[in-house]
Amino acid sequence: MNMLIEKAKEIIASSEKVTVLTGAGISAESGVPTFRGKDGLWHNYRATDLATPEAFERDPSLVWEFYNWRRSLLSSVTPNNAHEALARFEKTRVVFTLITQNIDGLHGRAGSKNVLEIHGNIWKMRCTSCGTVIIDYRGDVGSLPRCDACGALMRPDVVWFGESLNAEVLTEAFNASRECSSMIVVGTSAVVQPAAFFPYEAKHSQAFLIEINPEATPLSGDADISLRGTATECVPLIFEQ
Ligand code: BJW
Ligand code: ZN
């Protein structure tokens, strides 16, 4: 493991363009539940009951209850040393892109400035009719929040299954995957598209691929280095220059 850490560190240090893709696993040690796996959120809730546009149409207050519960859980957690190491690393680099699937906002709270939040942000909500977005809505939104501008129902500004990602953000993420010299993938099960495709895009463009995950994923076989450790164990070690 030590040799792999050293090798990964060297690769990152000598890469001109670095792209990082994170998933729920990077926030696990902050106390945020992941989605899949035995302690995952979807173990207790069915994704199709809560994280789809159909679920919201059927029962918006149930979906809002779920998100309000997660918002309250998130308000008491703090970024961990993996989020912090990435925020510090960003300051040392001209070309660095952080793509996250997480909606928890912890990268921003750790000090990362340039974050592509491809699945949205749980602290934002959006009007289902006029599209008005409210940022950093911290208080209790209740079970059926309404738009101040037009009175229609607000929804969490996140990307549910079957919904398209923001086209501009998606293009930026694809470009950063295609153009990087190394991609580091941290704490994702690598099964949800299109995010799961980014590492392959990087690899097709000859980037060096490093995976950090205590468990094997469908990506592991294609990674040049697989670090079988947790985010807080590995990220600070390989990004601290
Ligand atoms: C640690 C750790 C530690 C633990 N340190 N690691 C059939 C086939 C193929 C594709 C599709 C299909 N049917 C539908 C699709 C498309 C669908 C998709 O990919 N589905 C697959 C599941 C099959 N994708 C979409 O619908 C996307 N949109 C789209 O494609 O639009 C075009 C289209 C439209 C219509 C039809 C088809 C295509 C949108 C996807 C949106 C995903 N949204 C969610 C919810 C966001 C809001 C919310 O949070 O409530 O995003 S789902 C959920 O999964 C969330 C996550 O961002 C995402 C990824 O999860 P992640 O981060 O990988 O977490 P886990 O829990 O899976 O993994 C955690 C990992 O951490 C594990 O590996 C652990 O080992 C590890 N770990 N502790 C480091 N300490
Ligand atoms: Zn509105």
PDB file of C-alpha atoms and ligand atoms in Angstrom:
ATOM      1  CA  MET A   1       0.000   0.000   0.000  1.00  0.00           C
ATOM      2  CA  ASN A   2       2.797   2.441   0.882  1.00  0.00           C
ATOM      3  CA  MET A   3       4.408   1.934  -2.502  1.00  0.00           C
ATOM      4  CA  LEU A   4       1.085   2.518  -4.255  1.00  0.00           C
ATOM      5  CA  ILE A   5       0.553   5.700  -2.216  1.00  0.00           C
ATOM      6  CA  GLU A   6       4.017   6.953  -3.203  1.00  0.00           C
ATOM      7  CA  LYS A   7       3.379   6.132  -6.845  1.00  0.00           C
ATOM      8  CA  ALA A   8      -0.010   7.882  -6.802  1.00  0.00           C
ATOM      9  CA  LYS A   9       1.524  10.917  -5.142  1.00  0.00           C
ATOM     10  CA  GLU A  10       4.246  11.081  -7.794  1.00  0.00           C
ATOM     11  CA  ILE A  11       1.717  10.796 -10.628  1.00  0.00           C
ATOM     12  CA  ILE A  12      -0.376  13.628  -9.205  1.00  0.00           C
ATOM     13  CA  ALA A  13       2.661  15.827  -8.570  1.00  0.00           C
ATOM     14  CA  SER A  14       3.807  15.432 -12.168  1.00  0.00           C
ATOM     15  CA  SER A  15       0.376  15.804 -13.801  1.00  0.00           C
ATOM     16  CA  GLU A  16      -0.242  19.079 -15.521  1.00  0.00           C
ATOM     17  CA  LYS A  17      -4.021  18.692 -15.416  1.00  0.00           C
ATOM     18  CA  VAL A  18      -5.692  16.896 -12.552  1.00  0.00           C
ATOM     19  CA  THR A  19      -9.375  15.979 -12.366  1.00  0.00           C
ATOM     20  CA  VAL A  20     -11.022  14.449  -9.307  1.00  0.00           C
ATOM     21  CA  LEU A  21     -14.396  12.705  -9.289  1.00  0.00           C
ATOM     22  CA  THR A  22     -16.002  12.188  -5.887  1.00  0.00           C
ATOM     23  CA  GLY A  23     -19.007  10.255  -4.637  1.00  0.00           C
ATOM     24  CA  ALA A  24     -20.795   9.645  -1.360  1.00  0.00           C
ATOM     25  CA  GLY A  25     -17.806   7.728   0.063  1.00  0.00           C
ATOM     26  CA  ILE A  26     -15.785  10.926   0.524  1.00  0.00           C
ATOM     27  CA  SER A  27     -18.394  12.227   2.960  1.00  0.00           C
ATOM     28  CA  ALA A  28     -18.950   8.903   4.749  1.00  0.00           C
ATOM     29  CA  GLU A  29     -16.345   9.666   7.408  1.00  0.00           C
ATOM     30  CA  SER A  30     -18.067  12.981   8.085  1.00  0.00           C
ATOM     31  CA  GLY A  31     -21.106  10.929   9.068  1.00  0.00           C
ATOM     32  CA  VAL A  32     -23.131  11.290   5.861  1.00  0.00           C
ATOM     33  CA  PRO A  33     -24.749   7.989   4.832  1.00  0.00           C
ATOM     34  CA  THR A  34     -23.848   6.633   1.396  1.00  0.00           C
ATOM     35  CA  PHE A  35     -26.579   5.396  -0.967  1.00  0.00           C
ATOM     36  CA  ARG A  36     -25.763   1.780  -1.702  1.00  0.00           C
ATOM     37  CA  GLY A  37     -24.365  -0.913   0.561  1.00  0.00           C
ATOM     38  CA  LYS A  38     -25.532  -2.209   3.917  1.00  0.00           C
ATOM     39  CA  ASP A  39     -25.537   1.130   5.757  1.00  0.00           C
ATOM     40  CA  GLY A  40     -26.657   3.021   2.659  1.00  0.00           C
ATOM     41  CA  LEU A  41     -29.733   5.222   2.414  1.00  0.00           C
ATOM     42  CA  TRP A  42     -31.308   3.062  -0.275  1.00  0.00           C
ATOM     43  CA  HIS A  43     -31.116   0.123   2.089  1.00  0.00           C
ATOM     44  CA  ASN A  44     -33.852   1.740   4.165  1.00  0.00           C
ATOM     45  CA  TYR A  45     -35.638   3.712   1.452  1.00  0.00           C
ATOM     46  CA  ARG A  46     -36.352   2.724  -2.098  1.00  0.00           C
ATOM     47  CA  ALA A  47     -34.773   5.167  -4.538  1.00  0.00           C
ATOM     48  CA  THR A  48     -37.765   4.871  -6.799  1.00  0.00           C
ATOM     49  CA  ASP A  49     -40.032   5.983  -3.942  1.00  0.00           C
ATOM     50  CA  LEU A  50     -38.094   9.158  -3.306  1.00  0.00           C
ATOM     51  CA  ALA A  51     -35.520  10.223  -5.888  1.00  0.00           C
ATOM     52  CA  THR A  52     -37.521  10.344  -9.096  1.00  0.00           C
ATOM     53  CA  PRO A  53     -39.715  13.024 -10.677  1.00  0.00           C
ATOM     54  CA  GLU A  54     -42.603  10.526 -10.603  1.00  0.00           C
ATOM     55  CA  ALA A  55     -42.270  10.137  -6.833  1.00  0.00           C
ATOM     56  CA  PHE A  56     -42.386  13.911  -6.424  1.00  0.00           C
ATOM     57  CA  GLU A  57     -45.475  14.174  -8.592  1.00  0.00           C
ATOM     58  CA  ARG A  58     -47.178  11.399  -6.652  1.00  0.00           C
ATOM     59  CA  ASP A  59     -46.323  12.584  -3.153  1.00  0.00           C
ATOM     60  CA  PRO A  60     -44.307  15.812  -2.936  1.00  0.00           C
ATOM     61  CA  SER A  61     -44.588  16.098   0.833  1.00  0.00           C
ATOM     62  CA  LEU A  62     -43.106  12.616   1.343  1.00  0.00           C
ATOM     63  CA  VAL A  63     -40.175  13.545  -0.893  1.00  0.00           C
ATOM     64  CA  TRP A  64     -39.725  16.872   0.915  1.00  0.00           C
ATOM     65  CA  GLU A  65     -39.792  15.068   4.286  1.00  0.00           C
ATOM     66  CA  PHE A  66     -36.968  12.853   3.074  1.00  0.00           C
ATOM     67  CA  TYR A  67     -34.890  15.845   1.933  1.00  0.00           C
ATOM     68  CA  ASN A  68     -35.678  17.883   5.054  1.00  0.00           C
ATOM     69  CA  TRP A  69     -34.506  14.963   7.164  1.00  0.00           C
ATOM     70  CA  ARG A  70     -31.249  14.770   5.170  1.00  0.00           C
ATOM     71  CA  ARG A  71     -30.817  18.547   5.403  1.00  0.00           C
ATOM     72  CA  SER A  72     -31.119  18.415   9.181  1.00  0.00           C
ATOM     73  CA  LEU A  73     -28.645  15.553   9.298  1.00  0.00           C
ATOM     74  CA  LEU A  74     -26.211  17.501   7.126  1.00  0.00           C
ATOM     75  CA  SER A  75     -26.450  20.664   9.167  1.00  0.00           C
ATOM     76  CA  SER A  76     -24.602  18.957  12.009  1.00  0.00           C
ATOM     77  CA  VAL A  77     -21.723  17.427  10.026  1.00  0.00           C
ATOM     78  CA  THR A  78     -18.441  19.028   8.992  1.00  0.00           C
ATOM     79  CA  PRO A  79     -16.035  18.435   6.103  1.00  0.00           C
ATOM     80  CA  ASN A  80     -13.302  15.882   6.799  1.00  0.00           C
ATOM     81  CA  ASN A  81      -9.585  15.946   6.014  1.00  0.00           C
ATOM     82  CA  ALA A  82     -10.179  14.465   2.537  1.00  0.00           C
ATOM     83  CA  HIS A  83     -12.426  17.409   1.539  1.00  0.00           C
ATOM     84  CA  GLU A  84      -9.878  19.747   3.122  1.00  0.00           C
ATOM     85  CA  ALA A  85      -6.871  18.223   1.339  1.00  0.00           C
ATOM     86  CA  LEU A  86      -8.628  18.691  -2.021  1.00  0.00           C
ATOM     87  CA  ALA A  87      -9.434  22.311  -1.176  1.00  0.00           C
ATOM     88  CA  ARG A  88      -5.769  22.974  -0.313  1.00  0.00           C
ATOM     89  CA  PHE A  89      -4.581  21.187  -3.451  1.00  0.00           C
ATOM     90  CA  GLU A  90      -6.790  23.383  -5.640  1.00  0.00           C
ATOM     91  CA  LYS A  91      -4.871  26.446  -4.465  1.00  0.00           C
ATOM     92  CA  THR A  92      -1.577  24.963  -5.703  1.00  0.00           C
ATOM     93  CA  ARG A  93      -2.796  24.225  -9.234  1.00  0.00           C
ATOM     94  CA  VAL A  94      -3.671  26.159 -12.339  1.00  0.00           C
ATOM     95  CA  VAL A  95      -5.629  23.344 -13.944  1.00  0.00           C
ATOM     96  CA  PHE A  96      -7.632  21.382 -11.435  1.00  0.00           C
ATOM     97  CA  THR A  97     -11.252  20.272 -11.726  1.00  0.00           C
ATOM     98  CA  LEU A  98     -13.320  18.788  -8.943  1.00  0.00           C
ATOM     99  CA  ILE A  99     -16.418  16.944 -10.149  1.00  0.00           C
ATOM    100  CA  THR A 100     -18.726  15.743  -7.399  1.00  0.00           C
ATOM    101  CA  GLN A 101     -21.854  13.643  -7.487  1.00  0.00           C
ATOM    102  CA  ASN A 102     -22.568  14.733  -3.924  1.00  0.00           C
ATOM    103  CA  ILE A 103     -25.302  17.192  -3.106  1.00  0.00           C
ATOM    104  CA  ASP A 104     -24.089  17.764   0.474  1.00  0.00           C
ATOM    105  CA  GLY A 105     -22.071  20.947  -0.222  1.00  0.00           C
ATOM    106  CA  LEU A 106     -19.142  19.698   1.900  1.00  0.00           C
ATOM    107  CA  HIS A 107     -16.494  20.430  -0.751  1.00  0.00           C
ATOM    108  CA  GLY A 108     -17.543  24.074  -0.782  1.00  0.00           C
ATOM    109  CA  ARG A 109     -17.614  24.218   2.996  1.00  0.00           C
ATOM    110  CA  ALA A 110     -14.055  22.816   3.054  1.00  0.00           C
ATOM    111  CA  GLY A 111     -12.962  25.742   0.875  1.00  0.00           C
ATOM    112  CA  SER A 112     -13.028  24.286  -2.653  1.00  0.00           C
ATOM    113  CA  LYS A 113     -13.929  27.093  -5.024  1.00  0.00           C
ATOM    114  CA  ASN A 114     -14.396  25.385  -8.329  1.00  0.00           C
ATOM    115  CA  VAL A 115     -16.764  22.466  -7.862  1.00  0.00           C
ATOM    116  CA  LEU A 116     -18.919  20.910 -10.569  1.00  0.00           C
ATOM    117  CA  GLU A 117     -21.892  19.651  -8.546  1.00  0.00           C
ATOM    118  CA  ILE A 118     -23.326  17.476 -11.291  1.00  0.00           C
ATOM    119  CA  HIS A 119     -26.286  16.177  -9.218  1.00  0.00           C
ATOM    120  CA  GLY A 120     -27.148  19.583  -7.735  1.00  0.00           C
ATOM    121  CA  ASN A 121     -27.112  20.809  -4.169  1.00  0.00           C
ATOM    122  CA  ILE A 122     -29.433  19.988  -1.282  1.00  0.00           C
ATOM    123  CA  TRP A 123     -29.211  23.586   0.022  1.00  0.00           C
ATOM    124  CA  LYS A 124     -30.846  24.903  -3.132  1.00  0.00           C
ATOM    125  CA  MET A 125     -34.449  24.605  -4.219  1.00  0.00           C
ATOM    126  CA  ARG A 126     -36.069  25.357  -7.535  1.00  0.00           C
ATOM    127  CA  CYS A 127     -39.562  26.338  -8.629  1.00  0.00           C
ATOM    128  CA  THR A 128     -41.300  23.566 -10.591  1.00  0.00           C
ATOM    129  CA  SER A 129     -43.028  26.202 -12.716  1.00  0.00           C
ATOM    130  CA  CYS A 130     -40.940  29.353 -13.266  1.00  0.00           C
ATOM    131  CA  GLY A 131     -37.535  27.858 -12.461  1.00  0.00           C
ATOM    132  CA  THR A 132     -36.586  30.429  -9.801  1.00  0.00           C
ATOM    133  CA  VAL A 133     -33.726  29.023  -7.738  1.00  0.00           C
ATOM    134  CA  ILE A 134     -33.274  29.787  -4.059  1.00  0.00           C
ATOM    135  CA  ILE A 135     -29.734  29.294  -2.860  1.00  0.00           C
ATOM    136  CA  ASP A 136     -28.662  28.433   0.638  1.00  0.00           C
ATOM    137  CA  TYR A 137     -32.136  27.954   1.997  1.00  0.00           C
ATOM    138  CA  ARG A 138     -31.189  26.777   5.479  1.00  0.00           C
ATOM    139  CA  GLY A 139     -34.377  26.949   7.506  1.00  0.00           C
ATOM    140  CA  ASP A 140     -37.135  24.386   7.778  1.00  0.00           C
ATOM    141  CA  VAL A 141     -38.868  24.546   4.398  1.00  0.00           C
ATOM    142  CA  GLY A 142     -41.902  22.580   5.556  1.00  0.00           C
ATOM    143  CA  SER A 143     -43.446  19.804   3.538  1.00  0.00           C
ATOM    144  CA  LEU A 144     -44.833  21.835   0.620  1.00  0.00           C
ATOM    145  CA  PRO A 145     -42.697  24.970   0.098  1.00  0.00           C
ATOM    146  CA  ARG A 146     -44.070  27.465  -2.441  1.00  0.00           C
ATOM    147  CA  CYS A 147     -42.348  29.846  -4.845  1.00  0.00           C
ATOM    148  CA  ASP A 148     -42.300  33.511  -3.727  1.00  0.00           C
ATOM    149  CA  ALA A 149     -42.435  34.632  -7.345  1.00  0.00           C
ATOM    150  CA  CYS A 150     -45.309  32.539  -8.729  1.00  0.00           C
ATOM    151  CA  GLY A 151     -46.756  30.422  -5.917  1.00  0.00           C
ATOM    152  CA  ALA A 152     -45.992  27.061  -7.550  1.00  0.00           C
ATOM    153  CA  LEU A 153     -44.432  24.165  -5.687  1.00  0.00           C
ATOM    154  CA  MET A 154     -40.686  24.283  -5.030  1.00  0.00           C
ATOM    155  CA  ARG A 155     -38.528  21.146  -5.374  1.00  0.00           C
ATOM    156  CA  PRO A 156     -35.023  20.255  -4.204  1.00  0.00           C
ATOM    157  CA  ASP A 157     -32.521  21.470  -6.831  1.00  0.00           C
ATOM    158  CA  VAL A 158     -31.044  18.009  -7.301  1.00  0.00           C
ATOM    159  CA  VAL A 159     -30.947  15.575 -10.223  1.00  0.00           C
ATOM    160  CA  TRP A 160     -33.249  12.601  -9.856  1.00  0.00           C
ATOM    161  CA  PHE A 161     -33.155   9.330 -11.814  1.00  0.00           C
ATOM    162  CA  GLY A 162     -34.326   9.795 -15.379  1.00  0.00           C
ATOM    163  CA  GLU A 163     -33.601  13.543 -15.319  1.00  0.00           C
ATOM    164  CA  SER A 164     -30.968  15.232 -17.435  1.00  0.00           C
ATOM    165  CA  LEU A 165     -27.962  16.852 -15.865  1.00  0.00           C
ATOM    166  CA  ASN A 166     -27.386  20.557 -16.436  1.00  0.00           C
ATOM    167  CA  ALA A 167     -25.967  20.669 -19.980  1.00  0.00           C
ATOM    168  CA  GLU A 168     -23.267  23.252 -19.266  1.00  0.00           C
ATOM    169  CA  VAL A 169     -22.018  21.496 -16.142  1.00  0.00           C
ATOM    170  CA  LEU A 170     -22.048  18.174 -17.988  1.00  0.00           C
ATOM    171  CA  THR A 171     -19.992  19.590 -20.861  1.00  0.00           C
ATOM    172  CA  GLU A 172     -17.451  21.020 -18.422  1.00  0.00           C
ATOM    173  CA  ALA A 173     -17.206  17.675 -16.636  1.00  0.00           C
ATOM    174  CA  PHE A 174     -16.712  15.787 -19.915  1.00  0.00           C
ATOM    175  CA  ASN A 175     -14.047  18.250 -21.041  1.00  0.00           C
ATOM    176  CA  ALA A 176     -12.206  18.009 -17.729  1.00  0.00           C
ATOM    177  CA  SER A 177     -12.317  14.214 -18.026  1.00  0.00           C
ATOM    178  CA  ARG A 178     -11.066  14.211 -21.595  1.00  0.00           C
ATOM    179  CA  GLU A 179      -8.302  16.754 -21.017  1.00  0.00           C
ATOM    180  CA  CYS A 180      -6.777  15.666 -17.719  1.00  0.00           C
ATOM    181  CA  SER A 181      -3.450  13.866 -17.370  1.00  0.00           C
ATOM    182  CA  SER A 182      -4.633  12.064 -14.250  1.00  0.00           C
ATOM    183  CA  MET A 183      -8.055  11.361 -12.786  1.00  0.00           C
ATOM    184  CA  ILE A 184      -8.586  10.371  -9.173  1.00  0.00           C
ATOM    185  CA  VAL A 185     -11.924   8.729  -8.392  1.00  0.00           C
ATOM    186  CA  VAL A 186     -12.868   8.804  -4.703  1.00  0.00           C
ATOM    187  CA  GLY A 187     -15.704   6.973  -2.949  1.00  0.00           C
ATOM    188  CA  THR A 188     -18.155   6.196  -5.695  1.00  0.00           C
ATOM    189  CA  SER A 189     -19.742   2.862  -6.571  1.00  0.00           C
ATOM    190  CA  ALA A 190     -19.336   3.977 -10.212  1.00  0.00           C
ATOM    191  CA  VAL A 191     -22.706   2.660 -11.330  1.00  0.00           C
ATOM    192  CA  VAL A 192     -24.729   5.821 -11.920  1.00  0.00           C
ATOM    193  CA  GLN A 193     -24.525   7.315 -15.398  1.00  0.00           C
ATOM    194  CA  PRO A 194     -23.310   9.575 -16.827  1.00  0.00           C
ATOM    195  CA  ALA A 195     -20.785  10.106 -13.975  1.00  0.00           C
ATOM    196  CA  ALA A 196     -19.598   6.493 -14.180  1.00  0.00           C
ATOM    197  CA  PHE A 197     -18.481   7.178 -17.738  1.00  0.00           C
ATOM    198  CA  PHE A 198     -16.102  10.068 -16.893  1.00  0.00           C
ATOM    199  CA  PRO A 199     -13.197   7.810 -15.818  1.00  0.00           C
ATOM    200  CA  TYR A 200     -13.468   5.907 -19.111  1.00  0.00           C
ATOM    201  CA  GLU A 201     -13.436   9.171 -21.009  1.00  0.00           C
ATOM    202  CA  ALA A 202     -10.230  10.073 -19.144  1.00  0.00           C
ATOM    203  CA  LYS A 203      -8.693   6.687 -19.793  1.00  0.00           C
ATOM    204  CA  HIS A 204      -9.476   6.831 -23.515  1.00  0.00           C
ATOM    205  CA  SER A 205      -7.489  10.065 -23.569  1.00  0.00           C
ATOM    206  CA  GLN A 206      -4.477   8.333 -21.954  1.00  0.00           C
ATOM    207  CA  ALA A 207      -5.006   9.744 -18.480  1.00  0.00           C
ATOM    208  CA  PHE A 208      -3.664   7.858 -15.480  1.00  0.00           C
ATOM    209  CA  LEU A 209      -6.549   6.514 -13.415  1.00  0.00           C
ATOM    210  CA  ILE A 210      -6.395   6.226  -9.618  1.00  0.00           C
ATOM    211  CA  GLU A 211      -9.273   4.837  -7.576  1.00  0.00           C
ATOM    212  CA  ILE A 212      -9.705   5.272  -3.824  1.00  0.00           C
ATOM    213  CA  ASN A 213     -12.342   2.999  -2.339  1.00  0.00           C
ATOM    214  CA  PRO A 214     -12.268   0.401   0.449  1.00  0.00           C
ATOM    215  CA  GLU A 215     -14.378  -1.867  -1.807  1.00  0.00           C
ATOM    216  CA  ALA A 216     -13.888  -2.992  -5.402  1.00  0.00           C
ATOM    217  CA  THR A 217     -16.146  -1.345  -7.998  1.00  0.00           C
ATOM    218  CA  PRO A 218     -16.857  -2.005 -11.702  1.00  0.00           C
ATOM    219  CA  LEU A 219     -14.083   0.543 -12.366  1.00  0.00           C
ATOM    220  CA  SER A 220     -11.395  -1.167 -10.308  1.00  0.00           C
ATOM    221  CA  GLY A 221     -10.190  -3.445 -13.113  1.00  0.00           C
ATOM    222  CA  ASP A 222      -9.555  -0.445 -15.350  1.00  0.00           C
ATOM    223  CA  ALA A 223      -7.789   1.705 -12.760  1.00  0.00           C
ATOM    224  CA  ASP A 224      -3.997   1.998 -13.006  1.00  0.00           C
ATOM    225  CA  ILE A 225      -3.824   2.187  -9.225  1.00  0.00           C
ATOM    226  CA  SER A 226      -6.531   1.029  -6.823  1.00  0.00           C
ATOM    227  CA  LEU A 227      -6.037   2.238  -3.270  1.00  0.00           C
ATOM    228  CA  ARG A 228      -8.152   0.017  -1.006  1.00  0.00           C
ATOM    229  CA  GLY A 229      -8.475   2.477   1.823  1.00  0.00           C
ATOM    230  CA  THR A 230     -10.852   5.166   2.974  1.00  0.00           C
ATOM    231  CA  ALA A 231     -10.948   8.727   1.713  1.00  0.00           C
ATOM    232  CA  THR A 232      -9.523  10.262   4.887  1.00  0.00           C
ATOM    233  CA  GLU A 233      -6.700   7.707   4.949  1.00  0.00           C
ATOM    234  CA  CYS A 234      -5.660   8.112   1.321  1.00  0.00           C
ATOM    235  CA  VAL A 235      -6.633  11.531  -0.041  1.00  0.00           C
ATOM    236  CA  PRO A 236      -4.469  13.665   2.300  1.00  0.00           C
ATOM    237  CA  LEU A 237      -1.480  11.359   1.707  1.00  0.00           C
ATOM    238  CA  ILE A 238      -1.518  11.565  -2.071  1.00  0.00           C
ATOM    239  CA  PHE A 239      -2.594  15.204  -2.477  1.00  0.00           C
ATOM    240  CA  GLU A 240      -0.370  16.818   0.131  1.00  0.00           C
ATOM    241  CA  GLN A 241       2.566  17.894  -2.013  1.00  0.00           C
TER     242      GLN A 241
HETATM  243  C1  BJW B   1     -15.904   4.936   0.760  1.00  0.00           C
HETATM  244  C2  BJW B   1     -16.005   5.098   2.081  1.00  0.00           C
HETATM  245  C3  BJW B   1     -14.918   5.842   2.633  1.00  0.00           C
HETATM  246  C4  BJW B   1     -17.756   3.959   1.594  1.00  0.00           C
HETATM  247  N1  BJW B   1     -13.960   6.308   1.800  1.00  0.00           N
HETATM  248  N2  BJW B   1     -15.043   5.348  -0.108  1.00  0.00           N
HETATM  249  C5  BJW B   1     -30.299   1.423 -17.211  1.00  0.00           C
HETATM  250  C6  BJW B   1     -28.982   1.215 -17.582  1.00  0.00           C
HETATM  251  C7  BJW B   1     -28.063   2.254 -17.582  1.00  0.00           C
HETATM  252  C8  BJW B   1     -28.418   3.529 -17.177  1.00  0.00           C
HETATM  253  C9  BJW B   1     -29.718   3.731 -16.799  1.00  0.00           C
HETATM  254  C10 BJW B   1     -30.639   2.688 -16.835  1.00  0.00           C
HETATM  255  N3  BJW B   1     -31.834   3.181 -16.408  1.00  0.00           N
HETATM  256  C11 BJW B   1     -31.672   4.496 -16.100  1.00  0.00           C
HETATM  257  C12 BJW B   1     -30.392   4.831 -16.347  1.00  0.00           C
HETATM  258  C13 BJW B   1     -29.799   6.154 -16.149  1.00  0.00           C
HETATM  259  C14 BJW B   1     -29.584   6.431 -14.673  1.00  0.00           C
HETATM  260  C15 BJW B   1     -28.576   5.433 -14.114  1.00  0.00           C
HETATM  261  O1  BJW B   1     -27.387   5.558 -14.265  1.00  0.00           O
HETATM  262  N4  BJW B   1     -29.062   4.397 -13.433  1.00  0.00           N
HETATM  263  C16 BJW B   1     -28.174   3.321 -12.945  1.00  0.00           C
HETATM  264  C17 BJW B   1     -28.323   3.201 -11.436  1.00  0.00           C
HETATM  265  C18 BJW B   1     -28.534   2.068 -13.666  1.00  0.00           C
HETATM  266  N5  BJW B   1     -29.047   7.769 -14.622  1.00  0.00           N
HETATM  267  C19 BJW B   1     -29.845   8.812 -14.650  1.00  0.00           C
HETATM  268  O2  BJW B   1     -31.050   8.715 -14.642  1.00  0.00           O
HETATM  269  C20 BJW B   1     -29.159  10.163 -14.731  1.00  0.00           C
HETATM  270  N6  BJW B   1     -29.763  10.897 -15.788  1.00  0.00           N
HETATM  271  C21 BJW B   1     -29.644  10.522 -17.065  1.00  0.00           C
HETATM  272  O3  BJW B   1     -28.966   9.586 -17.394  1.00  0.00           O
HETATM  273  O4  BJW B   1     -30.355  11.300 -17.956  1.00  0.00           O
HETATM  274  C22 BJW B   1     -30.517  10.791 -19.283  1.00  0.00           C
HETATM  275  C23 BJW B   1     -31.571   9.703 -19.231  1.00  0.00           C
HETATM  276  C24 BJW B   1     -32.875  10.061 -19.017  1.00  0.00           C
HETATM  277  C25 BJW B   1     -33.860   9.060 -18.954  1.00  0.00           C
HETATM  278  C26 BJW B   1     -33.524   7.705 -19.063  1.00  0.00           C
HETATM  279  C27 BJW B   1     -32.181   7.357 -19.263  1.00  0.00           C
HETATM  280  C28 BJW B   1     -31.214   8.367 -19.342  1.00  0.00           C
HETATM  281  C29 BJW B   1     -29.374  10.947 -13.443  1.00  0.00           C
HETATM  282  C30 BJW B   1     -28.737  10.293 -12.282  1.00  0.00           C
HETATM  283  C31 BJW B   1     -29.055  11.086 -11.003  1.00  0.00           C
HETATM  284  C32 BJW B   1     -28.568  10.393  -9.766  1.00  0.00           C
HETATM  285  N7  BJW B   1     -29.137  11.006  -8.622  1.00  0.00           N
HETATM  286  C33 BJW B   1     -28.761  10.555  -7.312  1.00  0.00           C
HETATM  287  C34 BJW B   1     -29.686  11.244  -6.281  1.00  0.00           C
HETATM  288  C35 BJW B   1     -29.313  12.722  -6.130  1.00  0.00           C
HETATM  289  C36 BJW B   1     -30.176  13.419  -5.160  1.00  0.00           C
HETATM  290  C37 BJW B   1     -30.078  12.820  -3.775  1.00  0.00           C
HETATM  291  O5  BJW B   1     -28.999  12.669  -3.189  1.00  0.00           O
HETATM  292  O6  BJW B   1     -31.126  12.500  -3.250  1.00  0.00           O
HETATM  293  O7  BJW B   1     -27.400  10.861  -7.065  1.00  0.00           O
HETATM  294  S1  BJW B   1     -28.818   8.794  -7.115  1.00  0.00           S
HETATM  295  C38 BJW B   1     -27.420   8.674  -6.071  1.00  0.00           C
HETATM  296  O8  BJW B   1     -26.380   7.910  -6.732  1.00  0.00           O
HETATM  297  C39 BJW B   1     -26.873  10.113  -5.943  1.00  0.00           C
HETATM  298  C40 BJW B   1     -25.398   9.889  -6.079  1.00  0.00           C
HETATM  299  O9  BJW B   1     -24.750  11.085  -6.473  1.00  0.00           O
HETATM  300  C41 BJW B   1     -25.305   8.781  -7.087  1.00  0.00           C
HETATM  301  C42 BJW B   1     -23.993   8.045  -7.067  1.00  0.00           C
HETATM  302  O10 BJW B   1     -23.809   7.383  -5.862  1.00  0.00           O
HETATM  303  P1  BJW B   1     -22.342   7.268  -5.238  1.00  0.00           P
HETATM  304  O11 BJW B   1     -21.840   8.594  -4.891  1.00  0.00           O
HETATM  305  O12 BJW B   1     -21.500   6.421  -6.104  1.00  0.00           O
HETATM  306  O13 BJW B   1     -22.670   6.547  -3.832  1.00  0.00           O
HETATM  307  P2  BJW B   1     -22.807   4.968  -3.506  1.00  0.00           P
HETATM  308  O14 BJW B   1     -23.502   4.862  -2.202  1.00  0.00           O
HETATM  309  O15 BJW B   1     -23.367   4.221  -4.625  1.00  0.00           O
HETATM  310  O16 BJW B   1     -21.293   4.490  -3.350  1.00  0.00           O
HETATM  311  C43 BJW B   1     -20.492   4.910  -2.259  1.00  0.00           C
HETATM  312  C44 BJW B   1     -19.113   4.315  -2.454  1.00  0.00           C
HETATM  313  O17 BJW B   1     -18.274   4.821  -1.432  1.00  0.00           O
HETATM  314  C45 BJW B   1     -19.059   2.778  -2.347  1.00  0.00           C
HETATM  315  O18 BJW B   1     -18.328   2.261  -3.427  1.00  0.00           O
HETATM  316  C46 BJW B   1     -18.309   2.538  -1.032  1.00  0.00           C
HETATM  317  O19 BJW B   1     -17.481   1.383  -1.073  1.00  0.00           O
HETATM  318  C47 BJW B   1     -17.475   3.780  -0.936  1.00  0.00           C
HETATM  319  N8  BJW B   1     -17.109   4.182   0.416  1.00  0.00           N
HETATM  320  N9  BJW B   1     -17.091   4.516   2.610  1.00  0.00           N
HETATM  321  C48 BJW B   1     -14.040   6.050   0.464  1.00  0.00           C
HETATM  322  N10 BJW B   1     -14.831   6.090   3.951  1.00  0.00           N
HETATM  323 ZN    ZN B   2     -42.054  30.109  -9.462  1.00  0.00          ZN
END
